[in-house]
Amino acid sequence: QVQLVESGGGLVQAGGSLRLSCVASGRTFSNYAMGWFRQAPGKEREFVATISWSGGSTDYSDSVKGRFTISRDNAKNTVYLQMNSLNPEDAAVYYCAAALVASRQASRYVFRQNAYWGQGTQVTVSS
């Protein structure tokens, strides 16, 4: 089992920034690809960003590319999501996910099965 705990959400004005953190425990963190997803009210959960277990490969949704940055610190068992230039469309509950994969290539699809999920952290963006 992998336990994931997100933090860093909150209320921010449009154009502002937030940094989300997700701390993992229970297994060897560096073996897991990590991802961030989000779900807004009335919408399906959507992919935001992912990073490979090594940190050498990342992938982003088109809606956040150039504004968000995913990173990880394997020594701290933590993955981050730096969010800049936030707009009201970014408001959602943000979830951290972990998937055990061998590939060094980041892929958003590895979380479709056998992934672990956190409880989420709320991000609200005021216009």
Short mmCIF file of N, CA and C in Angstrom, two decimals:
data_model
loop_
_atom_site.label_atom_id
_atom_site.label_comp_id
_atom_site.label_asym_id
_atom_site.label_seq_id
_atom_site.Cartn_x
_atom_site.Cartn_y
_atom_site.Cartn_z
N GLN A 1 0.83 -1.19 0.00
CA GLN A 1 0.00 0.00 0.00
C GLN A 1 0.87 1.25 0.00
N VAL A 2 0.40 2.24 -0.70
CA VAL A 2 1.03 3.55 -0.71
C VAL A 2 0.02 4.56 -0.18
N GLN A 3 0.45 5.33 0.78
CA GLN A 3 -0.41 6.40 1.30
C GLN A 3 0.09 7.73 0.75
N LEU A 4 -0.86 8.54 0.28
CA LEU A 4 -0.53 9.83 -0.31
C LEU A 4 -1.31 10.92 0.41
N VAL A 5 -0.61 11.97 0.78
CA VAL A 5 -1.25 13.09 1.47
C VAL A 5 -0.87 14.38 0.76
N GLU A 6 -1.90 15.04 0.21
CA GLU A 6 -1.68 16.30 -0.49
C GLU A 6 -1.83 17.49 0.46
N SER A 7 -1.16 18.56 0.11
CA SER A 7 -1.30 19.82 0.85
C SER A 7 -0.95 20.97 -0.07
N GLY A 8 -1.25 22.18 0.39
CA GLY A 8 -0.87 23.36 -0.36
C GLY A 8 -1.99 24.05 -1.09
N GLY A 9 -3.17 23.44 -1.09
CA GLY A 9 -4.29 24.09 -1.75
C GLY A 9 -4.76 25.31 -0.97
N GLY A 10 -5.65 26.06 -1.59
CA GLY A 10 -6.17 27.24 -0.93
C GLY A 10 -6.83 28.17 -1.92
N LEU A 11 -7.06 29.39 -1.46
CA LEU A 11 -7.69 30.43 -2.28
C LEU A 11 -6.62 31.37 -2.80
N VAL A 12 -6.68 31.64 -4.10
CA VAL A 12 -5.71 32.53 -4.73
C VAL A 12 -6.43 33.37 -5.77
N GLN A 13 -5.93 34.55 -5.99
CA GLN A 13 -6.51 35.40 -7.03
C GLN A 13 -6.02 34.96 -8.40
N ALA A 14 -6.82 35.25 -9.39
CA ALA A 14 -6.43 34.95 -10.77
C ALA A 14 -5.09 35.63 -11.07
N GLY A 15 -4.22 34.86 -11.71
CA GLY A 15 -2.87 35.35 -11.98
C GLY A 15 -1.86 34.96 -10.93
N GLY A 16 -2.34 34.45 -9.81
CA GLY A 16 -1.47 34.08 -8.71
C GLY A 16 -0.88 32.69 -8.87
N SER A 17 -0.17 32.27 -7.82
CA SER A 17 0.53 30.99 -7.83
C SER A 17 0.25 30.20 -6.56
N LEU A 18 0.35 28.90 -6.69
CA LEU A 18 0.30 27.98 -5.56
C LEU A 18 1.26 26.84 -5.84
N ARG A 19 1.76 26.24 -4.77
CA ARG A 19 2.54 25.02 -4.92
C ARG A 19 1.91 23.92 -4.09
N LEU A 20 1.52 22.88 -4.76
CA LEU A 20 0.96 21.71 -4.10
C LEU A 20 2.07 20.72 -3.79
N SER A 21 1.90 20.01 -2.69
CA SER A 21 2.83 18.96 -2.30
C SER A 21 2.06 17.68 -2.05
N CYS A 22 2.73 16.58 -2.28
CA CYS A 22 2.14 15.26 -2.00
C CYS A 22 3.23 14.40 -1.39
N VAL A 23 3.02 14.00 -0.17
CA VAL A 23 3.99 13.15 0.53
C VAL A 23 3.51 11.71 0.49
N ALA A 24 4.41 10.83 0.11
CA ALA A 24 4.08 9.41 0.00
C ALA A 24 4.74 8.62 1.12
N SER A 25 4.08 7.55 1.51
CA SER A 25 4.64 6.64 2.50
C SER A 25 4.15 5.23 2.22
N GLY A 26 4.87 4.26 2.74
CA GLY A 26 4.42 2.89 2.64
C GLY A 26 5.20 2.02 1.69
N ARG A 27 5.78 2.57 0.67
CA ARG A 27 6.57 1.82 -0.30
C ARG A 27 7.74 2.69 -0.73
N THR A 28 8.60 2.11 -1.56
CA THR A 28 9.76 2.85 -2.05
C THR A 28 9.30 3.88 -3.07
N PHE A 29 9.32 5.12 -2.66
CA PHE A 29 8.77 6.20 -3.47
C PHE A 29 9.44 6.27 -4.84
N SER A 30 10.71 6.06 -4.90
CA SER A 30 11.44 6.23 -6.15
C SER A 30 11.10 5.16 -7.19
N ASN A 31 10.32 4.18 -6.84
CA ASN A 31 9.88 3.17 -7.81
C ASN A 31 8.61 3.58 -8.54
N TYR A 32 8.00 4.67 -8.10
CA TYR A 32 6.67 5.02 -8.58
C TYR A 32 6.68 6.26 -9.47
N ALA A 33 5.97 6.15 -10.59
CA ALA A 33 5.62 7.34 -11.34
C ALA A 33 4.56 8.09 -10.53
N MET A 34 4.61 9.40 -10.59
CA MET A 34 3.67 10.22 -9.84
C MET A 34 2.90 11.13 -10.76
N GLY A 35 1.68 11.42 -10.39
CA GLY A 35 0.86 12.28 -11.24
C GLY A 35 -0.05 13.16 -10.42
N TRP A 36 -0.50 14.22 -11.07
CA TRP A 36 -1.51 15.11 -10.51
C TRP A 36 -2.72 15.11 -11.44
N PHE A 37 -3.87 15.00 -10.84
CA PHE A 37 -5.14 15.07 -11.55
C PHE A 37 -6.02 16.08 -10.83
N ARG A 38 -7.08 16.50 -11.48
CA ARG A 38 -7.99 17.44 -10.83
C ARG A 38 -9.43 17.15 -11.25
N GLN A 39 -10.34 17.55 -10.38
CA GLN A 39 -11.75 17.37 -10.67
C GLN A 39 -12.51 18.59 -10.20
N ALA A 40 -13.17 19.24 -11.12
CA ALA A 40 -14.02 20.39 -10.81
C ALA A 40 -15.45 19.91 -10.62
N PRO A 41 -16.27 20.66 -9.92
CA PRO A 41 -17.66 20.26 -9.69
C PRO A 41 -18.40 20.00 -11.00
N GLY A 42 -19.04 18.85 -11.06
CA GLY A 42 -19.81 18.50 -12.24
C GLY A 42 -19.00 18.01 -13.41
N LYS A 43 -17.70 17.86 -13.22
CA LYS A 43 -16.84 17.42 -14.31
C LYS A 43 -16.12 16.14 -13.93
N GLU A 44 -15.62 15.44 -14.93
CA GLU A 44 -14.85 14.24 -14.68
C GLU A 44 -13.43 14.62 -14.24
N ARG A 45 -12.82 13.70 -13.55
CA ARG A 45 -11.44 13.91 -13.17
C ARG A 45 -10.57 13.95 -14.43
N GLU A 46 -9.63 14.88 -14.46
CA GLU A 46 -8.79 15.03 -15.64
C GLU A 46 -7.32 15.04 -15.26
N PHE A 47 -6.53 14.59 -16.19
CA PHE A 47 -5.09 14.56 -16.03
C PHE A 47 -4.53 15.98 -16.05
N VAL A 48 -3.52 16.21 -15.19
CA VAL A 48 -2.84 17.50 -15.16
C VAL A 48 -1.37 17.35 -15.53
N ALA A 49 -0.67 16.50 -14.80
CA ALA A 49 0.77 16.35 -15.04
C ALA A 49 1.25 15.04 -14.46
N THR A 50 2.35 14.55 -15.00
CA THR A 50 2.96 13.34 -14.47
C THR A 50 4.47 13.43 -14.59
N ILE A 51 5.14 12.68 -13.73
CA ILE A 51 6.60 12.64 -13.75
C ILE A 51 7.03 11.19 -13.54
N SER A 52 8.05 10.79 -14.26
CA SER A 52 8.54 9.41 -14.17
C SER A 52 9.20 9.17 -12.83
N TRP A 53 9.46 7.90 -12.54
CA TRP A 53 10.04 7.55 -11.24
C TRP A 53 11.41 8.19 -11.05
N SER A 54 12.12 8.38 -12.16
CA SER A 54 13.46 8.96 -12.07
C SER A 54 13.43 10.48 -12.03
N GLY A 55 12.31 11.05 -12.43
CA GLY A 55 12.22 12.50 -12.54
C GLY A 55 12.72 13.03 -13.86
N GLY A 56 13.17 12.14 -14.73
CA GLY A 56 13.76 12.59 -15.97
C GLY A 56 12.79 12.83 -17.10
N SER A 57 11.55 12.49 -16.91
CA SER A 57 10.54 12.65 -17.95
C SER A 57 9.26 13.19 -17.34
N THR A 58 8.65 14.15 -18.01
CA THR A 58 7.40 14.72 -17.55
C THR A 58 6.41 14.85 -18.71
N ASP A 59 5.16 14.99 -18.37
CA ASP A 59 4.12 15.18 -19.36
C ASP A 59 3.04 16.06 -18.74
N TYR A 60 2.44 16.91 -19.56
CA TYR A 60 1.43 17.85 -19.07
C TYR A 60 0.22 17.86 -20.00
N SER A 61 -0.91 18.20 -19.41
CA SER A 61 -2.06 18.44 -20.25
C SER A 61 -1.85 19.77 -20.99
N ASP A 62 -2.51 19.90 -22.11
CA ASP A 62 -2.35 21.13 -22.90
C ASP A 62 -2.83 22.35 -22.14
N SER A 63 -3.81 22.16 -21.28
CA SER A 63 -4.39 23.31 -20.57
C SER A 63 -3.46 23.91 -19.53
N VAL A 64 -2.45 23.17 -19.08
CA VAL A 64 -1.55 23.68 -18.05
C VAL A 64 -0.12 23.81 -18.53
N LYS A 65 0.17 23.31 -19.70
CA LYS A 65 1.53 23.34 -20.21
C LYS A 65 2.04 24.78 -20.28
N GLY A 66 3.23 24.98 -19.74
CA GLY A 66 3.81 26.32 -19.72
C GLY A 66 3.47 27.12 -18.47
N ARG A 67 2.49 26.67 -17.72
CA ARG A 67 2.10 27.37 -16.48
C ARG A 67 2.39 26.54 -15.24
N PHE A 68 2.24 25.23 -15.35
CA PHE A 68 2.45 24.32 -14.21
C PHE A 68 3.75 23.55 -14.40
N THR A 69 4.38 23.22 -13.29
CA THR A 69 5.59 22.42 -13.31
C THR A 69 5.51 21.34 -12.25
N ILE A 70 5.71 20.10 -12.67
CA ILE A 70 5.75 18.98 -11.73
C ILE A 70 7.20 18.64 -11.45
N SER A 71 7.49 18.32 -10.20
CA SER A 71 8.84 17.92 -9.82
C SER A 71 8.74 16.95 -8.65
N ARG A 72 9.84 16.31 -8.35
CA ARG A 72 9.83 15.36 -7.24
C ARG A 72 11.17 15.39 -6.51
N ASP A 73 11.10 15.06 -5.25
CA ASP A 73 12.29 14.92 -4.42
C ASP A 73 12.22 13.53 -3.80
N ASN A 74 12.94 12.60 -4.37
CA ASN A 74 12.86 11.21 -3.90
C ASN A 74 13.42 11.06 -2.49
N ALA A 75 14.31 11.92 -2.10
CA ALA A 75 14.84 11.86 -0.74
C ALA A 75 13.79 12.25 0.30
N LYS A 76 12.81 13.05 -0.13
CA LYS A 76 11.75 13.49 0.78
C LYS A 76 10.42 12.79 0.51
N ASN A 77 10.43 11.85 -0.43
CA ASN A 77 9.20 11.12 -0.77
C ASN A 77 8.07 12.08 -1.15
N THR A 78 8.41 13.10 -1.87
CA THR A 78 7.46 14.17 -2.15
C THR A 78 7.45 14.54 -3.63
N VAL A 79 6.25 14.77 -4.14
CA VAL A 79 6.08 15.30 -5.48
C VAL A 79 5.38 16.66 -5.35
N TYR A 80 5.77 17.58 -6.22
CA TYR A 80 5.26 18.94 -6.16
C TYR A 80 4.55 19.30 -7.46
N LEU A 81 3.66 20.26 -7.35
CA LEU A 81 3.07 20.86 -8.53
C LEU A 81 3.08 22.37 -8.33
N GLN A 82 3.97 23.03 -9.05
CA GLN A 82 4.03 24.48 -9.02
C GLN A 82 3.05 25.01 -10.05
N MET A 83 2.11 25.82 -9.58
CA MET A 83 1.06 26.33 -10.46
C MET A 83 1.16 27.84 -10.54
N ASN A 84 1.43 28.34 -11.72
CA ASN A 84 1.55 29.78 -11.95
C ASN A 84 0.45 30.26 -12.89
N SER A 85 0.24 31.55 -12.90
CA SER A 85 -0.77 32.16 -13.78
C SER A 85 -2.11 31.46 -13.68
N LEU A 86 -2.53 31.23 -12.47
CA LEU A 86 -3.79 30.51 -12.25
C LEU A 86 -4.97 31.32 -12.75
N ASN A 87 -5.96 30.63 -13.26
CA ASN A 87 -7.20 31.26 -13.70
C ASN A 87 -8.37 30.48 -13.12
N PRO A 88 -9.56 31.04 -13.15
CA PRO A 88 -10.72 30.37 -12.53
C PRO A 88 -10.98 28.97 -13.06
N GLU A 89 -10.57 28.69 -14.29
CA GLU A 89 -10.76 27.35 -14.85
C GLU A 89 -9.87 26.31 -14.19
N ASP A 90 -8.88 26.75 -13.46
CA ASP A 90 -8.00 25.82 -12.75
C ASP A 90 -8.57 25.39 -11.40
N ALA A 91 -9.64 26.00 -10.96
CA ALA A 91 -10.23 25.66 -9.67
C ALA A 91 -10.77 24.24 -9.69
N ALA A 92 -10.38 23.47 -8.70
CA ALA A 92 -10.76 22.06 -8.64
C ALA A 92 -10.18 21.45 -7.38
N VAL A 93 -10.56 20.22 -7.14
CA VAL A 93 -9.85 19.41 -6.15
C VAL A 93 -8.72 18.71 -6.89
N TYR A 94 -7.52 18.87 -6.37
CA TYR A 94 -6.34 18.29 -7.01
C TYR A 94 -5.93 17.03 -6.26
N TYR A 95 -5.72 15.97 -7.03
CA TYR A 95 -5.38 14.67 -6.47
C TYR A 95 -3.99 14.23 -6.92
N CYS A 96 -3.29 13.65 -6.01
CA CYS A 96 -2.00 13.05 -6.29
C CYS A 96 -2.21 11.55 -6.53
N ALA A 97 -1.43 10.99 -7.45
CA ALA A 97 -1.54 9.57 -7.76
C ALA A 97 -0.16 8.96 -7.90
N ALA A 98 -0.07 7.67 -7.60
CA ALA A 98 1.19 6.94 -7.72
C ALA A 98 0.94 5.63 -8.45
N ALA A 99 1.85 5.30 -9.35
CA ALA A 99 1.73 4.05 -10.10
C ALA A 99 3.10 3.41 -10.21
N LEU A 100 3.14 2.11 -9.96
CA LEU A 100 4.40 1.37 -10.03
C LEU A 100 4.67 1.00 -11.47
N VAL A 101 5.67 1.63 -12.07
CA VAL A 101 6.00 1.36 -13.47
C VAL A 101 7.51 1.28 -13.61
N ALA A 102 7.94 0.53 -14.62
CA ALA A 102 9.37 0.38 -14.85
C ALA A 102 9.91 1.39 -15.87
N SER A 103 9.03 1.87 -16.72
CA SER A 103 9.48 2.74 -17.79
C SER A 103 10.02 4.06 -17.27
N ARG A 104 11.04 4.56 -17.93
CA ARG A 104 11.59 5.88 -17.62
C ARG A 104 10.81 7.00 -18.30
N GLN A 105 9.89 6.63 -19.16
CA GLN A 105 9.11 7.60 -19.91
C GLN A 105 7.82 7.92 -19.17
N ALA A 106 7.58 9.20 -18.94
CA ALA A 106 6.35 9.59 -18.26
C ALA A 106 5.14 9.31 -19.15
N SER A 107 4.09 8.82 -18.54
CA SER A 107 2.87 8.54 -19.28
C SER A 107 1.67 8.79 -18.40
N ARG A 108 0.70 9.51 -18.93
CA ARG A 108 -0.51 9.79 -18.17
C ARG A 108 -1.40 8.56 -18.05
N TYR A 109 -1.17 7.55 -18.87
CA TYR A 109 -2.06 6.40 -18.93
C TYR A 109 -1.78 5.36 -17.86
N VAL A 110 -0.65 5.44 -17.18
CA VAL A 110 -0.29 4.41 -16.22
C VAL A 110 -1.16 4.46 -14.97
N PHE A 111 -1.90 5.55 -14.80
CA PHE A 111 -2.72 5.69 -13.60
C PHE A 111 -4.13 5.14 -13.79
N ARG A 112 -4.40 4.59 -14.96
CA ARG A 112 -5.75 4.09 -15.23
C ARG A 112 -6.05 2.83 -14.44
N GLN A 113 -5.02 2.07 -14.09
CA GLN A 113 -5.22 0.83 -13.33
C GLN A 113 -4.16 0.73 -12.25
N ASN A 114 -4.55 0.14 -11.15
CA ASN A 114 -3.60 -0.19 -10.07
C ASN A 114 -2.81 1.02 -9.59
N ALA A 115 -3.46 2.14 -9.49
CA ALA A 115 -2.82 3.34 -8.98
C ALA A 115 -3.33 3.64 -7.58
N TYR A 116 -2.50 4.34 -6.84
CA TYR A 116 -2.89 4.81 -5.51
C TYR A 116 -3.25 6.30 -5.63
N TRP A 117 -4.21 6.71 -4.79
CA TRP A 117 -4.70 8.08 -4.87
C TRP A 117 -4.75 8.71 -3.48
N GLY A 118 -4.49 10.01 -3.46
CA GLY A 118 -4.66 10.75 -2.23
C GLY A 118 -6.09 11.23 -2.08
N GLN A 119 -6.33 11.96 -1.00
CA GLN A 119 -7.67 12.45 -0.69
C GLN A 119 -7.99 13.76 -1.38
N GLY A 120 -6.99 14.44 -1.86
CA GLY A 120 -7.22 15.67 -2.61
C GLY A 120 -7.03 16.93 -1.77
N THR A 121 -6.74 18.01 -2.48
CA THR A 121 -6.63 19.32 -1.85
C THR A 121 -7.34 20.33 -2.74
N GLN A 122 -8.11 21.20 -2.12
CA GLN A 122 -8.95 22.12 -2.87
C GLN A 122 -8.15 23.35 -3.32
N VAL A 123 -8.32 23.69 -4.58
CA VAL A 123 -7.75 24.93 -5.13
C VAL A 123 -8.90 25.80 -5.62
N THR A 124 -8.96 27.01 -5.11
CA THR A 124 -10.00 27.96 -5.51
C THR A 124 -9.32 29.19 -6.07
N VAL A 125 -9.80 29.63 -7.22
CA VAL A 125 -9.21 30.79 -7.89
C VAL A 125 -10.29 31.85 -8.06
N SER A 126 -10.08 33.00 -7.48
CA SER A 126 -11.05 34.09 -7.59
C SER A 126 -10.70 34.99 -8.77
N SER A 127 -11.75 35.44 -9.44
CA SER A 127 -11.51 36.28 -10.63
C SER A 127 -11.47 37.76 -10.25
#
